[in-house]
PDB file of C-alpha atoms in Angstrom:
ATOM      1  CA  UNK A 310      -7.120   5.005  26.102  1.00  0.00           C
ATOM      2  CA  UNK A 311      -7.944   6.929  22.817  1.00  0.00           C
ATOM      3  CA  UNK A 312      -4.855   5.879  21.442  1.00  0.00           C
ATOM      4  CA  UNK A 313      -5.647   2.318  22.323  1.00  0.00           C
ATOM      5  CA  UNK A 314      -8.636   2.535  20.732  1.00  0.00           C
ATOM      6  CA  UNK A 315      -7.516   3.825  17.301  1.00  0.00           C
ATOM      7  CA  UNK A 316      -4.745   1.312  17.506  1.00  0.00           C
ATOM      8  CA  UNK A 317      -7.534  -1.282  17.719  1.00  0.00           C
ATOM      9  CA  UNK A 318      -9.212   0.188  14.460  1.00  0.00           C
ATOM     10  CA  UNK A 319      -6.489   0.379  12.423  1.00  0.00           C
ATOM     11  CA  UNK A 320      -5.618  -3.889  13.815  1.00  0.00           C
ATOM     12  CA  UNK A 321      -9.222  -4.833  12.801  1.00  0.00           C
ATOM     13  CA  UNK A 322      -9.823  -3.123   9.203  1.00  0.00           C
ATOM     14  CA  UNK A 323      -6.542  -4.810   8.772  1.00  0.00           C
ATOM     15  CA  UNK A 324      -7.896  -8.548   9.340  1.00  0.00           C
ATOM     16  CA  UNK A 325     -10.887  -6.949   7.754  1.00  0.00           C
ATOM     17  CA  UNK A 326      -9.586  -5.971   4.557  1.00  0.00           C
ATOM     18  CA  UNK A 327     -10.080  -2.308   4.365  1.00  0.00           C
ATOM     19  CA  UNK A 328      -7.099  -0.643   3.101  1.00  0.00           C
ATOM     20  CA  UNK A 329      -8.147   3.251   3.851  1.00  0.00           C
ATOM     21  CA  UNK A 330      -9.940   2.163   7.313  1.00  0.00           C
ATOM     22  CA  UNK A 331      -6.437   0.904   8.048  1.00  0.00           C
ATOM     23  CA  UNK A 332      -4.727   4.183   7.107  1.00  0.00           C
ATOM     24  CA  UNK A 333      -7.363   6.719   9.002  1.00  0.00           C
ATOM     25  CA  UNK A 334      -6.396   5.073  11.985  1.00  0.00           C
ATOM     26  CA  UNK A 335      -3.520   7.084  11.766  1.00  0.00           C
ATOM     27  CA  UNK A 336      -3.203  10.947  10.793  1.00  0.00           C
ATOM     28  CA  UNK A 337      -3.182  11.763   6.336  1.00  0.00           C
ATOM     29  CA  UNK A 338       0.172  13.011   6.635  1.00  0.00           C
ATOM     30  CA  UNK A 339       1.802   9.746   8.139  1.00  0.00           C
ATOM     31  CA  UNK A 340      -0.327   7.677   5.527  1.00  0.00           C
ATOM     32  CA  UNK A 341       2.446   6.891   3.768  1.00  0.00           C
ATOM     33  CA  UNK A 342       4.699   6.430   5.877  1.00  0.00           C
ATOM     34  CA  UNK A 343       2.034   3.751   7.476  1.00  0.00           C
ATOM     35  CA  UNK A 344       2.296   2.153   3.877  1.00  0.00           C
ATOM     36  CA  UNK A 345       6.221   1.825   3.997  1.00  0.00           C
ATOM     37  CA  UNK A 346       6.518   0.080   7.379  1.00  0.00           C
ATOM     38  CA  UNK A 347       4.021  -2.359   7.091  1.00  0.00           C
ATOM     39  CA  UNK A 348       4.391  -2.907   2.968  1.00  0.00           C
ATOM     40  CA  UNK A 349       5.188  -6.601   3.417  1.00  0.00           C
ATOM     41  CA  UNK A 350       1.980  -7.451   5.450  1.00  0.00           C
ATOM     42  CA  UNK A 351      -0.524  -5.367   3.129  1.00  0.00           C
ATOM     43  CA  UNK A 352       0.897  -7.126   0.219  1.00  0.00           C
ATOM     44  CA  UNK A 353       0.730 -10.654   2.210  1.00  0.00           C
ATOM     45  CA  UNK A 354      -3.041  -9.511   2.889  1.00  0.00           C
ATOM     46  CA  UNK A 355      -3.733  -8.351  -0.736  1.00  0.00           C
ATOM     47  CA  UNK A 356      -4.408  -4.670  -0.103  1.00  0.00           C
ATOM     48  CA  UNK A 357      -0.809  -3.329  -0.754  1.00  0.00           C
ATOM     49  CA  UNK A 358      -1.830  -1.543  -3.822  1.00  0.00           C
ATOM     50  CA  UNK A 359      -5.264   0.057  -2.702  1.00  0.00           C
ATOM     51  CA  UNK A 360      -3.324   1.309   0.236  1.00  0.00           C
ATOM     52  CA  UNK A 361      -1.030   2.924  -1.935  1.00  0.00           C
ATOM     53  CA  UNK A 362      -2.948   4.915  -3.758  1.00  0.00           C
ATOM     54  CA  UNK A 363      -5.394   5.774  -1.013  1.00  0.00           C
ATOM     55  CA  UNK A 364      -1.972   7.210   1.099  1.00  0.00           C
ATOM     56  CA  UNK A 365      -1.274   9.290  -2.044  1.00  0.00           C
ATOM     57  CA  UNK A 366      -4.122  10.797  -2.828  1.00  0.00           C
ATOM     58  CA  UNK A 367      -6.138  11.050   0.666  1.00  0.00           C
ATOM     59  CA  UNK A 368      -3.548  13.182   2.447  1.00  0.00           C
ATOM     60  CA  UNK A 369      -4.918  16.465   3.924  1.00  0.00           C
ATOM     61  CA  UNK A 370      -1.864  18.675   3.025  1.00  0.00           C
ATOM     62  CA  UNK A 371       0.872  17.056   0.744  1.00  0.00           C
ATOM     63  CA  UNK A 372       3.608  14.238   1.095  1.00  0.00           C
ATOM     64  CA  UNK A 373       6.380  16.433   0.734  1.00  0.00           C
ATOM     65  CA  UNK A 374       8.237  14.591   3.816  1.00  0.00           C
ATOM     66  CA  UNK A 375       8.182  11.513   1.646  1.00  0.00           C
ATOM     67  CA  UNK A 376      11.554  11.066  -0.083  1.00  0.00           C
ATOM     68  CA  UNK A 377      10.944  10.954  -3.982  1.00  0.00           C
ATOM     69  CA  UNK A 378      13.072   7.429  -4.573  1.00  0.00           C
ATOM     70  CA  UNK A 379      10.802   6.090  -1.306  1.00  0.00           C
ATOM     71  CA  UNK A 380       7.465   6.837  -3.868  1.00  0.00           C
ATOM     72  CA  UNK A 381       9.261   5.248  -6.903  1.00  0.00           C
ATOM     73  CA  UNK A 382      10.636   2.236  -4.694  1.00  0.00           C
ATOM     74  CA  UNK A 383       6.895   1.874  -3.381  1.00  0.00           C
ATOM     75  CA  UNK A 384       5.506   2.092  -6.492  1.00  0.00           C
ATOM     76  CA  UNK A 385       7.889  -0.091  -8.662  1.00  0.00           C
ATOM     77  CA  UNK A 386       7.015  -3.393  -5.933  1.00  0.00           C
ATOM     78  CA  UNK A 387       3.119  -2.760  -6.590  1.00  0.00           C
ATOM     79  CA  UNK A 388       1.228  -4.672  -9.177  1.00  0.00           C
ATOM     80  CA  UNK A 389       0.525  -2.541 -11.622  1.00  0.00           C
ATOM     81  CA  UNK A 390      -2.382  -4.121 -12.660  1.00  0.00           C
ATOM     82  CA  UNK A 391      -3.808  -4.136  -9.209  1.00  0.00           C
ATOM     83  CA  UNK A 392      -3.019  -0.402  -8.801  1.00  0.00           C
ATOM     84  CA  UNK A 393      -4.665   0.731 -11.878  1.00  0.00           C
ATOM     85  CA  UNK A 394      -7.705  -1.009 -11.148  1.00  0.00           C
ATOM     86  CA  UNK A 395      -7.973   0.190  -7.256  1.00  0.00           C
ATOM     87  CA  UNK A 396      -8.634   3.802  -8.660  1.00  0.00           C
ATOM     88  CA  UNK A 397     -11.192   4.789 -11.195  1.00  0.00           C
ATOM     89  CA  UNK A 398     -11.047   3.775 -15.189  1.00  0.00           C
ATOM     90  CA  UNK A 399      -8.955   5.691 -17.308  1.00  0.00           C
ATOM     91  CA  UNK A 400     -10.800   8.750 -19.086  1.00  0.00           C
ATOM     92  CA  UNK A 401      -9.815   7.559 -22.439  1.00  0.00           C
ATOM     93  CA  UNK A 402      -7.064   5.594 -23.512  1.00  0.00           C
ATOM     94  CA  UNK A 403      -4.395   8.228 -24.122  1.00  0.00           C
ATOM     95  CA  UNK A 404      -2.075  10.153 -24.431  1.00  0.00           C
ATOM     96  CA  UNK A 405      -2.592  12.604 -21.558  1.00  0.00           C
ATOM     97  CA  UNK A 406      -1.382  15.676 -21.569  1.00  0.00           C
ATOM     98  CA  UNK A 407      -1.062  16.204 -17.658  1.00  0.00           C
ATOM     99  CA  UNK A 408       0.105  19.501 -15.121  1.00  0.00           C
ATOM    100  CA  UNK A 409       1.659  19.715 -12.030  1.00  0.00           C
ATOM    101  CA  UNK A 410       1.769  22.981  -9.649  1.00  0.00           C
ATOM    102  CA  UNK A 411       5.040  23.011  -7.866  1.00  0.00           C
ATOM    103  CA  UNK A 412       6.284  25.927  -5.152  1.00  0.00           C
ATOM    104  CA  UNK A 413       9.069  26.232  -3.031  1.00  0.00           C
ATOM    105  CA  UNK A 414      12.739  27.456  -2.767  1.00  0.00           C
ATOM    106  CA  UNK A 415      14.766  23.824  -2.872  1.00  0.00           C
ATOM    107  CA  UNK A 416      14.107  21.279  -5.998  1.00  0.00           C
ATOM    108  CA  UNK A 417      14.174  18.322  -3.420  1.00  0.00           C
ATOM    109  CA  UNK A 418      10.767  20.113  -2.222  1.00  0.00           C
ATOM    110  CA  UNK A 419       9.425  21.356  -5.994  1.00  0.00           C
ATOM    111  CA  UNK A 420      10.164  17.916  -7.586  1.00  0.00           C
ATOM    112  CA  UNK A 421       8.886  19.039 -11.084  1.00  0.00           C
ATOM    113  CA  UNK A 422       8.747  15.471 -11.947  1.00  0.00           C
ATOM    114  CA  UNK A 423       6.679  13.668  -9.316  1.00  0.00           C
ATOM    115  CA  UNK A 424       4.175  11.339  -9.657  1.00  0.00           C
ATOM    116  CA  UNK A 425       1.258  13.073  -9.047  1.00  0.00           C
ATOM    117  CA  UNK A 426      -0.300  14.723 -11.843  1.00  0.00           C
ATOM    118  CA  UNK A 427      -3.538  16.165 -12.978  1.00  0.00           C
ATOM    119  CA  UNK A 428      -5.429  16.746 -16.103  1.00  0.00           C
ATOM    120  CA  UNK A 429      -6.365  20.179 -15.657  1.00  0.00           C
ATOM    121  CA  UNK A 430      -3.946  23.516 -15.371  1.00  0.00           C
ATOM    122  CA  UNK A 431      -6.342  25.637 -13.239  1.00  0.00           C
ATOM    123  CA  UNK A 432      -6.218  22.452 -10.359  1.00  0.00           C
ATOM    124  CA  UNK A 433      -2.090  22.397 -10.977  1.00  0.00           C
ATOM    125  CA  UNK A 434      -1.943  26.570 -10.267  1.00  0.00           C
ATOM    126  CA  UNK A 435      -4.307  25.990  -7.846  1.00  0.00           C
ATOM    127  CA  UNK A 436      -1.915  23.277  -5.957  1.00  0.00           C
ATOM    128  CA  UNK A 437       1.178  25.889  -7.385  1.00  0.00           C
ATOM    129  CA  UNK A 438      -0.506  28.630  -5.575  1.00  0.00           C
ATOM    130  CA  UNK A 439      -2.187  26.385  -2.428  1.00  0.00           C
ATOM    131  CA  UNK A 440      -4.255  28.427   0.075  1.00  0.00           C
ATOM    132  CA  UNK A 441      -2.254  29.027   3.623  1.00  0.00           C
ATOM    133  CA  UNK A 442       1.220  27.282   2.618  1.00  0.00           C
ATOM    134  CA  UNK A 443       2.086  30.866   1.084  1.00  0.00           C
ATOM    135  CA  UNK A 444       5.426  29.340  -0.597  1.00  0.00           C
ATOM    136  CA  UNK A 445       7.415  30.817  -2.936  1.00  0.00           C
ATOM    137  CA  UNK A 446       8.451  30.329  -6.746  1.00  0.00           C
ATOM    138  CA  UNK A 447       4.820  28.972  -7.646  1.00  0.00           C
ATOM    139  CA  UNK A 448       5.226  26.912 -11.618  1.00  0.00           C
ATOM    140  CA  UNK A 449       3.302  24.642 -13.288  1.00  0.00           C
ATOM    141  CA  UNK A 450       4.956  22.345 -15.524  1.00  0.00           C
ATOM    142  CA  UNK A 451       3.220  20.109 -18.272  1.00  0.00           C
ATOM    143  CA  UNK A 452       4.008  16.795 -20.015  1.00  0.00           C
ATOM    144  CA  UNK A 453       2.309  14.119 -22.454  1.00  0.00           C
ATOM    145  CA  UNK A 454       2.204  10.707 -21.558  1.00  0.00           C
ATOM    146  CA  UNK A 455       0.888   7.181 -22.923  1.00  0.00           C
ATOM    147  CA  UNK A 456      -1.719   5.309 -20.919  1.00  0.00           C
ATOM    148  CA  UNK A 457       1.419   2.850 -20.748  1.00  0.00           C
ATOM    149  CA  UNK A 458       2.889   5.372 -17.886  1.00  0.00           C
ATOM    150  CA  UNK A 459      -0.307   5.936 -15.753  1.00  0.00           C
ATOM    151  CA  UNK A 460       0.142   3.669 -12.903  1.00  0.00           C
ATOM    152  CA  UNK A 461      -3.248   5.032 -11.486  1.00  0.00           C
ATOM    153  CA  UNK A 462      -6.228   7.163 -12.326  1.00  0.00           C
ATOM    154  CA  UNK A 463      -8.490   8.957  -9.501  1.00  0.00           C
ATOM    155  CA  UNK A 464     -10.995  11.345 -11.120  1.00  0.00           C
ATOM    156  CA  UNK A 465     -13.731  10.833  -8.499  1.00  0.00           C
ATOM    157  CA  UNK A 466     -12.229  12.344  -5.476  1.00  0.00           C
ATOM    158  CA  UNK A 467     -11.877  15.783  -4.316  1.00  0.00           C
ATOM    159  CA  UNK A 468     -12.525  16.639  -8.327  1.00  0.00           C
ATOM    160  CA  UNK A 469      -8.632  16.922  -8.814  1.00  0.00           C
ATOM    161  CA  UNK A 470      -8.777  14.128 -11.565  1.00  0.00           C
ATOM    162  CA  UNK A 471      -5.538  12.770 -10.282  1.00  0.00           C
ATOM    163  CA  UNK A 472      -2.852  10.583 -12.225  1.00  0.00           C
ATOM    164  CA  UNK A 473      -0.538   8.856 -10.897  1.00  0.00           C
ATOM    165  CA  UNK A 474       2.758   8.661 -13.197  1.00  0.00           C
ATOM    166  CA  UNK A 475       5.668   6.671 -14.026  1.00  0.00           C
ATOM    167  CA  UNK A 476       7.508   9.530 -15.568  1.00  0.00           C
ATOM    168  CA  UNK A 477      10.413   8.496 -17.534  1.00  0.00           C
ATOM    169  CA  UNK A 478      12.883  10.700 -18.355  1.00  0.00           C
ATOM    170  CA  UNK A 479      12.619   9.965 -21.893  1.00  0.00           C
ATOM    171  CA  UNK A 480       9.157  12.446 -21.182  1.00  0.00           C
ATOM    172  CA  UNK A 481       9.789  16.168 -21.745  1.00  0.00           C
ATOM    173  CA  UNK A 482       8.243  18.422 -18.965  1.00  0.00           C
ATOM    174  CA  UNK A 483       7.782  22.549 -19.854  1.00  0.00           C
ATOM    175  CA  UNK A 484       6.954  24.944 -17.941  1.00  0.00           C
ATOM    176  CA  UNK A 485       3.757  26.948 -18.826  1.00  0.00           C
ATOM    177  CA  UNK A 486       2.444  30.377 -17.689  1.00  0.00           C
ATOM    178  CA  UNK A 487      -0.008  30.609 -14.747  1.00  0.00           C
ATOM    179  CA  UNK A 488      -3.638  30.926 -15.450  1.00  0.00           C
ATOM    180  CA  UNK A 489      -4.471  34.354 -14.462  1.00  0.00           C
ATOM    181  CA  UNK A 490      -7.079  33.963 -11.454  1.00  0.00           C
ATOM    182  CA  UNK A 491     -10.667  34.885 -12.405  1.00  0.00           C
ATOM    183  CA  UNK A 492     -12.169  38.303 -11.495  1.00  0.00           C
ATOM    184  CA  UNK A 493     -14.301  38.201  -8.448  1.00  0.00           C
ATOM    185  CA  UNK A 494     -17.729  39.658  -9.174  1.00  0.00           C
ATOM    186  CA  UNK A 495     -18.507  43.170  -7.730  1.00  0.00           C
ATOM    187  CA  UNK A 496     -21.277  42.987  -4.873  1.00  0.00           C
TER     188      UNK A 496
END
């Protein structure tokens, strides 16, 4: 019966529009995934591209299940225009110098040059370091890109002031040193 009902939710914030009514009908982590099998019909109902963004950066935990070519492949069919304007404005007009925290033992499952990016390096070690997933080999990495490579912008949610990157490989990505974490205060 409950799973009738949510069924039903996700059907009618379909017909209505609402791209991230549609995706809460189903768990964060399968947000994604909700994206991929029904990409045709969002884009046939015009809400491909704010369902794309809201699958990437709404998820509780991280969409490390997600093959990397399935983001690019999801991404590259979007209108970019229509993407960049379903998040927020861009913070100026460029270039960004962006981090990303990374952990983990296999590269498929680091993926130093993913699409998700953020402005600040204390928010990168924070995602290198993540409370409770304990993994190893935490890095963050930087890189500098042009507006030209921001497919999205999302500064107003969970204050991780999110981009959302086309990386080329033309685009060199270093390593930098961990932020040391800031003394707690003595009671």
């Amino acid at each position: 019966e409950a799973h009738r009902a949510i069924v039903e939710q996700g059907r009618q914030a379909f017909i209505d529009g609402h791209a991230s009514s549609f995706l809460f009908s189903a768990s964060s982590a399968n947000s994604m995934r909700m994206v991929e099998w029904n990409a045709v019909l969002l884009k046939e109902r015009g809400i491909y591209e704010e369902a794309l963004l809201c699958a990437i950066t709404n998820t509780r935990t991280n969409n490390h299940s997600t093959p990397l070519r399935v983001f690019r492949d999801l991404f590259a069919w979007a209108d970019r225009a229509k993407l960049l304007s379903a998040g927020d404005p861009l913070p100026s007009t460029g270039p960004f110098t962006l981090y990303r925290g990374v952990a983990g033992k296999a590269e498929r499952d680091r993926r130093v040059r993913g699409i998700s990016w953020t402005g600040t390096l204390a928010k990168a070690a924070w995602f290198a370091n993540r409370p409770g997933f304990g993994l190893p080999n935490p890095e963050v990495y930087r890189c500098v890109v042009d507006a030209k490579h921001v497919l999205a912008y999302v500064g107003s949610h969970r204050n991780e002031d999110e981009y959302v990157v086309d990386l080329p490989r033309s685009v060199k990505v270093e390593r930098v040193a961990l932020p040391l974490p800031e003394p707690k205060e003595a009671a």
